[in-house]
CSV table of C-alpha atoms and ligand atoms in Angstrom, one decimal:
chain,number,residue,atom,x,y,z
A,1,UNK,CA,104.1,129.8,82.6
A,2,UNK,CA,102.8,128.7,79.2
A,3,UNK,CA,103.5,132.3,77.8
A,4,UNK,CA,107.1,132.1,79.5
A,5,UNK,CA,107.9,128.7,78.0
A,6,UNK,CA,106.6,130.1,74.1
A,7,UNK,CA,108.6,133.1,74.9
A,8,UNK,CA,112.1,130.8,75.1
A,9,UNK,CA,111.1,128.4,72.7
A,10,UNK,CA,110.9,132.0,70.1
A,11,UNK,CA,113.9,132.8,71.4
A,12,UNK,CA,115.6,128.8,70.7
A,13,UNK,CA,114.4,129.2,67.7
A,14,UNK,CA,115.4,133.4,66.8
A,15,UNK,CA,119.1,132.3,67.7
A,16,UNK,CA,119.1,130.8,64.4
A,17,UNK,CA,118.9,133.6,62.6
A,18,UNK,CA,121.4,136.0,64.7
A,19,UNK,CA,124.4,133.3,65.2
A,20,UNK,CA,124.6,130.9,62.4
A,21,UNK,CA,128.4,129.5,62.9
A,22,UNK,CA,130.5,127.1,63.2
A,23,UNK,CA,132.3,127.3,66.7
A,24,UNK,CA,135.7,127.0,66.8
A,25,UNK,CA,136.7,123.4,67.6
A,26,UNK,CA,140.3,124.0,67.8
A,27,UNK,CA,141.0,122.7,71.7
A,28,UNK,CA,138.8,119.8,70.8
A,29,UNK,CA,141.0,118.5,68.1
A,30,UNK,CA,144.6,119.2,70.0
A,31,UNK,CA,143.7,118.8,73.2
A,32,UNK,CA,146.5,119.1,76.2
A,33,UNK,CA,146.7,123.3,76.3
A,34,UNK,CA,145.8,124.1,73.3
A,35,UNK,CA,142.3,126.5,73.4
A,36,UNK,CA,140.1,128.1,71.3
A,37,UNK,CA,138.1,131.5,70.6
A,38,UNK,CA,134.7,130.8,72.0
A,39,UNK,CA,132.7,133.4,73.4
A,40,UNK,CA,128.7,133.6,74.0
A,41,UNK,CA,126.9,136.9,73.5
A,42,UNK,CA,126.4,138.5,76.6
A,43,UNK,CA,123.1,136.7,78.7
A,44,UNK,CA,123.0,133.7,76.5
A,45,UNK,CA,122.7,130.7,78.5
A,46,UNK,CA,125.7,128.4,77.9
A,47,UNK,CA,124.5,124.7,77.4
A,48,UNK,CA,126.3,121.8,78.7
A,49,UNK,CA,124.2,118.7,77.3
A,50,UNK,CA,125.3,115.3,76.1
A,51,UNK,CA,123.9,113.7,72.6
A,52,UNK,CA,122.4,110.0,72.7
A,53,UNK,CA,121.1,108.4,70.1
A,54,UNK,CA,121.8,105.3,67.8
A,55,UNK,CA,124.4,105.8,65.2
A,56,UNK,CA,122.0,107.1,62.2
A,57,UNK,CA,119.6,108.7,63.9
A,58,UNK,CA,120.2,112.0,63.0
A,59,UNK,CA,122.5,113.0,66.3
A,60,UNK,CA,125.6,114.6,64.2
A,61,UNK,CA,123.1,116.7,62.4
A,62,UNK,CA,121.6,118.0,65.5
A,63,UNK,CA,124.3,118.9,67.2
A,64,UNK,CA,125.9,120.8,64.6
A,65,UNK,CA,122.0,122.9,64.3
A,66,UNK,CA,122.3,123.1,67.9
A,67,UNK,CA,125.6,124.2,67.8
A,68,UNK,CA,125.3,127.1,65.6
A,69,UNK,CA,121.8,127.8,67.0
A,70,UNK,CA,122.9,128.1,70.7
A,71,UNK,CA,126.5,128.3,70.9
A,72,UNK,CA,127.7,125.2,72.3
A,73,UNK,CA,131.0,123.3,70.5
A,74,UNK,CA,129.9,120.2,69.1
A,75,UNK,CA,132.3,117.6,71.1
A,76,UNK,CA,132.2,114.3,69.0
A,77,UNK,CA,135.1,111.9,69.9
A,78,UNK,CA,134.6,109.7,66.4
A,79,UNK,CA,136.1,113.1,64.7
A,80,UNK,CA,139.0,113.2,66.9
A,81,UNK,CA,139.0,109.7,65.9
A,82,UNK,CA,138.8,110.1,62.2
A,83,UNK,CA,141.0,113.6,62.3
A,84,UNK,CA,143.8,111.2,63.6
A,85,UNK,CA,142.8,108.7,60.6
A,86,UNK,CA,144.7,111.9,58.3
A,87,UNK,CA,147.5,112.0,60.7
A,88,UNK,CA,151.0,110.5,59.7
A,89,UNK,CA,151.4,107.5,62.1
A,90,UNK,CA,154.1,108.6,63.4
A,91,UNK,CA,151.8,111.3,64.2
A,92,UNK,CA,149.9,109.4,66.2
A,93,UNK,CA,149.9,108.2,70.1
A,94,UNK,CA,149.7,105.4,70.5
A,95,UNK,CA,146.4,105.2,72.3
A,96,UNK,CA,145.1,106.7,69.0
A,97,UNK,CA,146.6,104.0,66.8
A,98,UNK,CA,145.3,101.4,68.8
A,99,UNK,CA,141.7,103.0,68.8
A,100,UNK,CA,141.4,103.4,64.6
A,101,UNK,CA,141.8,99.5,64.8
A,102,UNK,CA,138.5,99.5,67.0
A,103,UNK,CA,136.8,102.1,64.8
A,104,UNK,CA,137.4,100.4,61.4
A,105,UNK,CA,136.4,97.3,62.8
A,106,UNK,CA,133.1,98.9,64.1
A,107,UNK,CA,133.8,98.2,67.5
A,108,UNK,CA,133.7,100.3,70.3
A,109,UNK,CA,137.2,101.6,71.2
A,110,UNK,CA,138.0,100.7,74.8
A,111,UNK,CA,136.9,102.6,78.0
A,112,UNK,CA,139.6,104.1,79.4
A,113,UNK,CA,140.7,105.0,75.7
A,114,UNK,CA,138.1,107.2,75.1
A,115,UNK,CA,137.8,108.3,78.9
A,116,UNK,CA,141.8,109.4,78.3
A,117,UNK,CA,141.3,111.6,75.6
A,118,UNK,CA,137.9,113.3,77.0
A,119,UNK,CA,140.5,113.8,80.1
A,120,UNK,CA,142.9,115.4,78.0
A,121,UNK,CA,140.9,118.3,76.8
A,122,UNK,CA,139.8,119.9,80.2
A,123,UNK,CA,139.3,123.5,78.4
A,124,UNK,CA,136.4,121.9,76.2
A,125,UNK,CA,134.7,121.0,79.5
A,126,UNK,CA,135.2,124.2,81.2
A,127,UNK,CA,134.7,126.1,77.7
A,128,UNK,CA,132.1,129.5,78.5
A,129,UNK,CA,130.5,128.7,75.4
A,130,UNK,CA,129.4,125.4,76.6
A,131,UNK,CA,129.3,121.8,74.8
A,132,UNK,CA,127.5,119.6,73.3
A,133,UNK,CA,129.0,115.6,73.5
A,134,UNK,CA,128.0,114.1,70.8
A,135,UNK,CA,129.3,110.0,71.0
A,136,UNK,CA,130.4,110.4,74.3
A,137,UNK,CA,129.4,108.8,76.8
A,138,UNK,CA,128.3,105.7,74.6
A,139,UNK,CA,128.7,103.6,78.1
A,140,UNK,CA,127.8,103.8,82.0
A,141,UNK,CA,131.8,103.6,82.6
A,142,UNK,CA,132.3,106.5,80.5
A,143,UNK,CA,129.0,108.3,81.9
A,144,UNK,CA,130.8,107.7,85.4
A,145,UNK,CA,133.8,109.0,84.6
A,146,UNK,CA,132.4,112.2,82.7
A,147,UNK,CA,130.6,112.5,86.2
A,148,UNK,CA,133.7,112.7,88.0
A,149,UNK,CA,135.7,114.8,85.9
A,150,UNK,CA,132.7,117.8,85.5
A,151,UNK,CA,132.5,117.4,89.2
A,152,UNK,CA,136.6,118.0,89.3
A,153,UNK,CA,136.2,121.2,87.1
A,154,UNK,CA,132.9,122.5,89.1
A,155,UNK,CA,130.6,122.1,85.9
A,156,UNK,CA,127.1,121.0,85.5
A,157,UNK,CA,125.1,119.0,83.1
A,158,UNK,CA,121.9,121.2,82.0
A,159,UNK,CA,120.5,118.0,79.7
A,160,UNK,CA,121.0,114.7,78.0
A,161,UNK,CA,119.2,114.4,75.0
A,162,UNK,CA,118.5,110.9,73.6
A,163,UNK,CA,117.2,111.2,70.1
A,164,UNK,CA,115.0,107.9,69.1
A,165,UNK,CA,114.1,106.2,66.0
A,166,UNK,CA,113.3,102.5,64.9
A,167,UNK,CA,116.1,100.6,63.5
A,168,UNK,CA,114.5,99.7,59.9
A,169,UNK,CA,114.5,104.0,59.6
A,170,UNK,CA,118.3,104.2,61.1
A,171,UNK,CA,119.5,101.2,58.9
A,172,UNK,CA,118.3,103.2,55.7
A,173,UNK,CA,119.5,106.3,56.9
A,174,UNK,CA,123.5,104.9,57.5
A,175,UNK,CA,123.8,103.1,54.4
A,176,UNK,CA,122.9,106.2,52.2
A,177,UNK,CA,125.1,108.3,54.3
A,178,UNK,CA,128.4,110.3,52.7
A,179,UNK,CA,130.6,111.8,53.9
A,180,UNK,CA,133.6,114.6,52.8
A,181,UNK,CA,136.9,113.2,52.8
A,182,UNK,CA,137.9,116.3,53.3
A,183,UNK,CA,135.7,118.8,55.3
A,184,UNK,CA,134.0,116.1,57.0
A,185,UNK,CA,130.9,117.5,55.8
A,186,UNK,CA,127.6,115.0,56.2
A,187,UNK,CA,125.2,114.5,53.2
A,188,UNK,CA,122.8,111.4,52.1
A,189,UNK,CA,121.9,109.9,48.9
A,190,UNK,CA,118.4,110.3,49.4
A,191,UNK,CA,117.4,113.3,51.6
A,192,UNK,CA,120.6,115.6,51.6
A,193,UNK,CA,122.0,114.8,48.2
A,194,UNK,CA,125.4,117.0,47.2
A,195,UNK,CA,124.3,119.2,44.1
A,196,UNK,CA,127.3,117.5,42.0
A,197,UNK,CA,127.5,113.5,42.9
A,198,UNK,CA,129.8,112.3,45.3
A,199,UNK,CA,131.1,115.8,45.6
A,200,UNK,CA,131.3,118.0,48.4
A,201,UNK,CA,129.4,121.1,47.8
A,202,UNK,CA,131.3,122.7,50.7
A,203,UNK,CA,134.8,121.7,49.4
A,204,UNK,CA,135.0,120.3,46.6
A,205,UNK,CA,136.3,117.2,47.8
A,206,UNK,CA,135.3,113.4,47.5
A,207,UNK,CA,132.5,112.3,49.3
A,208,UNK,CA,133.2,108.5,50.5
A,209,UNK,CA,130.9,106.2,52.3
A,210,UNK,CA,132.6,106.0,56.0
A,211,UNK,CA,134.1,102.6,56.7
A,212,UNK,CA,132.3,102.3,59.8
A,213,UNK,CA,129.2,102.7,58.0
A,214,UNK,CA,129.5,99.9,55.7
A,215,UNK,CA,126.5,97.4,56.3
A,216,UNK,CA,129.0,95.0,58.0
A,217,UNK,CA,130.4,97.6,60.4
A,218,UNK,CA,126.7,98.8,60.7
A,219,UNK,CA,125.7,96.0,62.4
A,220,UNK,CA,128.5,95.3,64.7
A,221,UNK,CA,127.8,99.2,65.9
A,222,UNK,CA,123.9,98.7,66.1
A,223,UNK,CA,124.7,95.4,68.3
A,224,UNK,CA,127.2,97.4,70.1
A,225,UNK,CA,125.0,100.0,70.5
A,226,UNK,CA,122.2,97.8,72.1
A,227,UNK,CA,124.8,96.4,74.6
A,228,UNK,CA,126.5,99.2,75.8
A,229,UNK,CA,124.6,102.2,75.3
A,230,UNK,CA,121.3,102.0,75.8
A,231,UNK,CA,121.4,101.7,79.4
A,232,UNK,CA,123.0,105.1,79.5
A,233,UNK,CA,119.6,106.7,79.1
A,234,UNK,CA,118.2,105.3,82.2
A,235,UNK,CA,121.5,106.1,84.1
A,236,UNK,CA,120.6,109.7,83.0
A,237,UNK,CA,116.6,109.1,83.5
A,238,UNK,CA,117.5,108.6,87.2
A,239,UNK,CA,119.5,111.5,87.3
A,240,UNK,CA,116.3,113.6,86.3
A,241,UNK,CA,119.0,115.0,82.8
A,242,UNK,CA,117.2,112.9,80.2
A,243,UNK,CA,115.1,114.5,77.6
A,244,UNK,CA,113.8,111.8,74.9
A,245,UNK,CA,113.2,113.5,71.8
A,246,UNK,CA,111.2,111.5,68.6
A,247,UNK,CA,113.6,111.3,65.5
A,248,UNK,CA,112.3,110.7,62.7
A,249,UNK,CA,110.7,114.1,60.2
A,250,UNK,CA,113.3,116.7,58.7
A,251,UNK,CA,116.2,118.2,60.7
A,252,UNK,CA,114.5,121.1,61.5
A,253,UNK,CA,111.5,119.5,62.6
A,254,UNK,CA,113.5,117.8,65.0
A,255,UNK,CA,115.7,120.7,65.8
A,256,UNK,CA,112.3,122.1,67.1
A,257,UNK,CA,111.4,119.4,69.3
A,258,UNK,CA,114.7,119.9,70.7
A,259,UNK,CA,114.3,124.0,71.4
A,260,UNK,CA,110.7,122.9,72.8
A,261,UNK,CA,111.8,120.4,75.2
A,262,UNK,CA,114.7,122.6,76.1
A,263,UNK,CA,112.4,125.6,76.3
A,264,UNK,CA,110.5,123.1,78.9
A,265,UNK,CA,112.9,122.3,81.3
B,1,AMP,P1,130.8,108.2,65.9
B,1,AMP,O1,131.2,109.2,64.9
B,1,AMP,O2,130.4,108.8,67.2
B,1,AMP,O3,129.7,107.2,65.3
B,1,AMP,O4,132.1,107.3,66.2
B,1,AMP,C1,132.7,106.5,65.2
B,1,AMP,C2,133.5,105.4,65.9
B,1,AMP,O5,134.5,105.9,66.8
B,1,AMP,C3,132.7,104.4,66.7
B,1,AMP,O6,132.1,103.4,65.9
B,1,AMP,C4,133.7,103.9,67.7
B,1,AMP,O7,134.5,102.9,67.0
B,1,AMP,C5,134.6,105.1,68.0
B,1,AMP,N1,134.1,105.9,69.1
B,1,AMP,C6,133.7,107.2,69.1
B,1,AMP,N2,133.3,107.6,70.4
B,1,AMP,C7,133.4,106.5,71.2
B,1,AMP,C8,133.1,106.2,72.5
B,1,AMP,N3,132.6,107.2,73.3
B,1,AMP,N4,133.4,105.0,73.0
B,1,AMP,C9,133.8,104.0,72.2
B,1,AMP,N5,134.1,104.2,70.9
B,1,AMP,C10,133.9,105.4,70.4
């Protein structure tokens, strides 16, 4: 069992080195029809896991390792949030609109808001490739109604996995956060600095300190956080999905707790 178990983790690990891109998140941004060009090479498992974890824990950075590492799309509803943030407002539905108040607030955007536009891009759920939800659920409502609609479409949850750290660590962590204005790239003042200040070494565009990650709005989300979210992981403990997963270290160090645990299962 043991030699099994090493044998996927090499194999978590290898995928790094034979598929290392971005997946095509096309559906997720338009939603309604629209689809995308995912496939997974032949006999790959295809993932279906959800992303808990504090804002500032890391969770973002995972999912996108995880993401290019395994194959899953990376499903976060804040960038549908902030990619409708660069929409003209007449752009916008108005369920959008309403939600960007939330979000610059810090606040939570309502339930049924965010449960809406989850429902509103089916082909992600049903996607061959997988997913990976990363800020959704962020409630037991939401967790509920996810539930319901993977039941609709036939799909199953493989794993949820709730990445932990202490708040003093996550606190530091948000505050030093930038991000691209323009590719939405993620980078930090202390431990993923750009090569060029407040530039996007991806881009070339200006890297801005989020709104929502402003110490203000930080602690209206970490409160949020506490009140709504953190009963999700024993929603999912019960459900036998949970996988906790320790992180604090290096992205990669935690990316390998992640292909151990999932090596586990
Ligand atoms: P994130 O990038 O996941 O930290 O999300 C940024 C912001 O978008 C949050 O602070 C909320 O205002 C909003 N948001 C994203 N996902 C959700 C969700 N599932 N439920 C409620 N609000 C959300």
């Amino acid at each position: 069992m043991e030699i099994l178990r090493g044998f996927q983790f090499e194999l978590l690990c290898c995928a790094a080195k034979m598929t290392s891109t971005k997946p095509d998140r096309t559906a997720w941004f338009k939603g309604g029809t629209a689809s995308c060009q995912e496939t997974l090479a032949s006999g790959a498992h295809a993932y279906r896991m959800v992303l808990l974890g504090a804002p500032g824990v890391g969770k973002g950075t995972q999912a996108e390792l995880i993401s290019e590492r395994l194959g899953p799309c990376q499903l976060s509803t804040g960038d549908v949030f902030r990619a409708a943030k660069t929409l003209d407002p007449s752009e916008r539905t108005p369920a959008l609109s309403a939600a960007l108040e939330y979000m610059k607030r810090g606040e939570l955007v309502p339930d049924e808001t965010v449960i809406g536009i989850v429902r509103e891009r089916p082909n992600c759920l049903r996607c061959p490739a997988g997913f990976l939800l990363d800020g959704f659920p962020r409630t037991v409502q939401q967790a509920e109604a996810l539930a319901k609609m993977l039941g609709d479409l036939g799909v199953n949850l493989d794993a949820v996995l709730s990445y932990d750290l202490p708040i003093d660590q996550i606190v530091s962590r948000l505050s030093g956060r930038r991000t691209c204005g323009g590719c939405k790239a993620v980078y930090h003042v202390a431990t993923k600095p750009p090569k060029v200040v407040d530039v996007c070494d991806q881009c070339g565009g200006k890297l801005i300190l989020r709104e929502d990650d402003r110490p203000e709005a930080i602690r209206v989300r970490m409160e949020a956080y506490a009140k709504s979210t953190a009963p999700l992981a024993e929603y999912y403990r019960q459900r036998g999905l949970l996988i906790s997963i320790a992180a604090n270290g290096s992205p990669e160090e935690i990316y390998r707790r992640t292909a151990v645990a999932l090596a586990a299962r």
